[in-house]
């Protein structure tokens, strides 16, 4: 489909104006193509009203500039409740967030943990988690993180 890098550049002023960042831009669907634009607020949240506003503005921009030659449907959405945290610098502003972390090397005999971020700095993250009924803390170097995503607390 159309060059996503060019679309990202085209969308940037609208996203900046709306106070959101582009999380991901994908072409999805089979015969009927969808341009899926996942957006996120600086605090990691998203709401339906913001998605609607951004969708309207991007739709107007796409109609005006007409950068896509084939038929498609525009979908503006949140990256989801369990989105991957791709930029570890985001962690600095996520104290209190509930996350799932998979480590490259075990820390305290754990290679994965789900819990609340207690603190983060440029080098490590401290997560409070439950081991049966006992609250414990795990401190891991950021470079030891293999994968991290938001988690839903049940």
mmCIF file of C-alpha atoms in Angstrom:
data_model
loop_
_atom_site.group_PDB
_atom_site.id
_atom_site.type_symbol
_atom_site.label_atom_id
_atom_site.label_comp_id
_atom_site.label_asym_id
_atom_site.label_seq_id
_atom_site.Cartn_x
_atom_site.Cartn_y
_atom_site.Cartn_z
ATOM 1 C CA UNK A 1 0.000 0.000 0.000
ATOM 2 C CA UNK A 2 0.958 3.651 0.238
ATOM 3 C CA UNK A 3 4.234 4.647 1.891
ATOM 4 C CA UNK A 4 3.596 4.745 5.645
ATOM 5 C CA UNK A 5 6.582 7.042 6.277
ATOM 6 C CA UNK A 6 5.055 9.725 4.040
ATOM 7 C CA UNK A 7 1.698 9.314 5.786
ATOM 8 C CA UNK A 8 3.378 9.665 9.192
ATOM 9 C CA UNK A 9 4.937 12.959 8.072
ATOM 10 C CA UNK A 10 1.597 14.155 6.712
ATOM 11 C CA UNK A 11 -0.226 13.250 9.963
ATOM 12 C CA UNK A 12 2.328 14.734 12.378
ATOM 13 C CA UNK A 13 0.971 18.325 12.480
ATOM 14 C CA UNK A 14 -2.580 17.071 13.141
ATOM 15 C CA UNK A 15 -1.413 14.700 15.869
ATOM 16 C CA UNK A 16 0.686 17.448 17.479
ATOM 17 C CA UNK A 17 -2.277 19.837 17.373
ATOM 18 C CA UNK A 18 -4.442 17.231 19.127
ATOM 19 C CA UNK A 19 -1.807 16.521 21.791
ATOM 20 C CA UNK A 20 -1.263 12.875 20.853
ATOM 21 C CA UNK A 21 1.539 10.743 19.442
ATOM 22 C CA UNK A 22 1.447 8.123 16.752
ATOM 23 C CA UNK A 23 1.872 4.701 18.328
ATOM 24 C CA UNK A 24 1.535 2.694 15.127
ATOM 25 C CA UNK A 25 0.342 3.061 11.543
ATOM 26 C CA UNK A 26 -0.688 -0.137 9.713
ATOM 27 C CA UNK A 27 -2.467 -1.280 6.616
ATOM 28 C CA UNK A 28 -4.824 -4.098 7.641
ATOM 29 C CA UNK A 29 -7.565 -6.163 6.030
ATOM 30 C CA UNK A 30 -7.672 -8.355 2.977
ATOM 31 C CA UNK A 31 -9.633 -7.184 -0.051
ATOM 32 C CA UNK A 32 -10.971 -4.129 1.783
ATOM 33 C CA UNK A 33 -7.992 -2.137 3.071
ATOM 34 C CA UNK A 34 -8.004 -0.320 6.403
ATOM 35 C CA UNK A 35 -5.562 2.401 7.360
ATOM 36 C CA UNK A 36 -5.254 1.822 11.107
ATOM 37 C CA UNK A 37 -3.816 4.773 13.045
ATOM 38 C CA UNK A 38 -3.099 3.960 16.713
ATOM 39 C CA UNK A 39 -2.611 7.062 18.856
ATOM 40 C CA UNK A 40 -1.627 7.677 22.458
ATOM 41 C CA UNK A 41 -1.585 10.619 24.873
ATOM 42 C CA UNK A 42 1.656 11.611 26.631
ATOM 43 C CA UNK A 43 0.482 9.919 29.854
ATOM 44 C CA UNK A 44 -0.122 6.635 28.006
ATOM 45 C CA UNK A 45 -3.904 6.905 28.031
ATOM 46 C CA UNK A 46 -6.480 7.317 25.283
ATOM 47 C CA UNK A 47 -10.209 8.039 25.159
ATOM 48 C CA UNK A 48 -12.960 7.743 22.588
ATOM 49 C CA UNK A 49 -13.530 11.506 22.271
ATOM 50 C CA UNK A 50 -9.896 12.099 21.338
ATOM 51 C CA UNK A 51 -9.997 9.252 18.808
ATOM 52 C CA UNK A 52 -13.096 10.836 17.211
ATOM 53 C CA UNK A 53 -11.506 14.302 17.015
ATOM 54 C CA UNK A 54 -8.290 12.942 15.494
ATOM 55 C CA UNK A 55 -10.276 10.784 13.071
ATOM 56 C CA UNK A 56 -12.250 13.791 11.825
ATOM 57 C CA UNK A 57 -9.123 15.909 11.379
ATOM 58 C CA UNK A 58 -7.163 13.139 9.627
ATOM 59 C CA UNK A 59 -10.137 12.392 7.395
ATOM 60 C CA UNK A 60 -10.312 16.051 6.339
ATOM 61 C CA UNK A 61 -6.562 16.070 5.696
ATOM 62 C CA UNK A 62 -6.700 12.878 3.643
ATOM 63 C CA UNK A 63 -9.630 14.213 1.598
ATOM 64 C CA UNK A 64 -7.782 17.471 0.940
ATOM 65 C CA UNK A 65 -4.326 16.001 0.142
ATOM 66 C CA UNK A 66 -5.555 12.720 -1.441
ATOM 67 C CA UNK A 67 -2.245 10.838 -0.909
ATOM 68 C CA UNK A 68 -3.787 7.349 -1.219
ATOM 69 C CA UNK A 69 -4.716 6.102 -4.673
ATOM 70 C CA UNK A 70 -6.858 3.092 -3.713
ATOM 71 C CA UNK A 71 -10.026 2.717 -1.645
ATOM 72 C CA UNK A 72 -9.591 2.289 2.102
ATOM 73 C CA UNK A 73 -11.246 2.871 5.455
ATOM 74 C CA UNK A 74 -9.606 5.088 8.082
ATOM 75 C CA UNK A 75 -9.571 3.655 11.595
ATOM 76 C CA UNK A 76 -8.231 5.789 14.461
ATOM 77 C CA UNK A 77 -7.864 3.812 17.682
ATOM 78 C CA UNK A 78 -6.058 3.270 20.955
ATOM 79 C CA UNK A 79 -3.105 0.875 20.981
ATOM 80 C CA UNK A 80 -5.050 -1.175 23.534
ATOM 81 C CA UNK A 81 -5.099 -1.875 27.246
ATOM 82 C CA UNK A 82 -2.172 -4.285 26.977
ATOM 83 C CA UNK A 83 -0.033 -2.277 24.574
ATOM 84 C CA UNK A 84 3.661 -2.976 24.301
ATOM 85 C CA UNK A 85 5.911 -0.306 25.779
ATOM 86 C CA UNK A 86 8.390 0.180 22.959
ATOM 87 C CA UNK A 87 10.298 3.173 24.258
ATOM 88 C CA UNK A 88 11.747 2.491 27.699
ATOM 89 C CA UNK A 89 12.042 6.249 28.306
ATOM 90 C CA UNK A 90 8.227 6.167 28.693
ATOM 91 C CA UNK A 91 8.715 4.266 31.944
ATOM 92 C CA UNK A 92 9.925 7.392 33.748
ATOM 93 C CA UNK A 93 6.373 8.782 33.674
ATOM 94 C CA UNK A 94 4.604 5.522 34.477
ATOM 95 C CA UNK A 95 4.943 5.190 38.243
ATOM 96 C CA UNK A 96 1.941 3.231 39.497
ATOM 97 C CA UNK A 97 1.289 1.551 36.136
ATOM 98 C CA UNK A 98 0.573 -2.173 36.138
ATOM 99 C CA UNK A 99 2.879 -4.004 33.717
ATOM 100 C CA UNK A 100 4.066 -7.406 32.551
ATOM 101 C CA UNK A 101 7.853 -7.701 32.155
ATOM 102 C CA UNK A 102 9.890 -10.506 30.598
ATOM 103 C CA UNK A 103 13.604 -10.398 31.414
ATOM 104 C CA UNK A 104 16.562 -11.584 29.360
ATOM 105 C CA UNK A 105 18.286 -12.953 32.463
ATOM 106 C CA UNK A 106 16.644 -14.020 35.721
ATOM 107 C CA UNK A 107 16.577 -11.653 38.708
ATOM 108 C CA UNK A 108 15.812 -13.314 42.048
ATOM 109 C CA UNK A 109 15.068 -16.502 40.054
ATOM 110 C CA UNK A 110 12.350 -14.703 38.047
ATOM 111 C CA UNK A 111 12.387 -14.228 34.288
ATOM 112 C CA UNK A 112 8.921 -12.659 34.176
ATOM 113 C CA UNK A 113 6.818 -10.651 36.571
ATOM 114 C CA UNK A 114 3.526 -8.760 36.565
ATOM 115 C CA UNK A 115 3.188 -5.890 38.987
ATOM 116 C CA UNK A 116 3.129 -2.173 39.679
ATOM 117 C CA UNK A 117 5.977 0.140 38.738
ATOM 118 C CA UNK A 118 7.278 1.649 41.981
ATOM 119 C CA UNK A 119 10.130 3.673 40.502
ATOM 120 C CA UNK A 120 12.228 4.022 37.384
ATOM 121 C CA UNK A 121 15.395 5.878 36.538
ATOM 122 C CA UNK A 122 17.787 5.877 33.586
ATOM 123 C CA UNK A 123 19.175 2.473 34.524
ATOM 124 C CA UNK A 124 16.599 0.361 36.328
ATOM 125 C CA UNK A 125 12.962 -0.304 37.099
ATOM 126 C CA UNK A 126 11.520 -1.426 40.438
ATOM 127 C CA UNK A 127 8.306 -3.446 40.310
ATOM 128 C CA UNK A 128 6.147 -4.483 43.251
ATOM 129 C CA UNK A 129 4.431 -7.819 42.670
ATOM 130 C CA UNK A 130 2.597 -10.483 44.654
ATOM 131 C CA UNK A 131 4.113 -13.875 45.302
ATOM 132 C CA UNK A 132 1.120 -15.731 46.717
ATOM 133 C CA UNK A 133 -0.078 -13.387 49.489
ATOM 134 C CA UNK A 134 3.252 -11.621 50.022
ATOM 135 C CA UNK A 135 4.192 -8.326 48.337
ATOM 136 C CA UNK A 136 7.741 -8.347 46.968
ATOM 137 C CA UNK A 137 9.896 -5.981 44.955
ATOM 138 C CA UNK A 138 12.058 -6.736 41.969
ATOM 139 C CA UNK A 139 14.706 -4.330 40.692
ATOM 140 C CA UNK A 140 15.845 -4.967 37.124
ATOM 141 C CA UNK A 141 18.257 -3.158 34.854
ATOM 142 C CA UNK A 142 16.478 -1.587 31.866
ATOM 143 C CA UNK A 143 18.950 -3.283 29.517
ATOM 144 C CA UNK A 144 17.793 -6.646 30.944
ATOM 145 C CA UNK A 145 14.202 -6.096 29.759
ATOM 146 C CA UNK A 146 13.351 -8.373 26.850
ATOM 147 C CA UNK A 147 9.682 -7.304 26.588
ATOM 148 C CA UNK A 148 7.353 -5.040 28.563
ATOM 149 C CA UNK A 149 3.676 -4.235 28.114
ATOM 150 C CA UNK A 150 0.807 -2.756 30.025
ATOM 151 C CA UNK A 151 -1.206 -5.339 31.975
ATOM 152 C CA UNK A 152 -4.810 -5.404 33.117
ATOM 153 C CA UNK A 153 -5.225 -5.762 36.856
ATOM 154 C CA UNK A 154 -7.856 -8.368 37.692
#
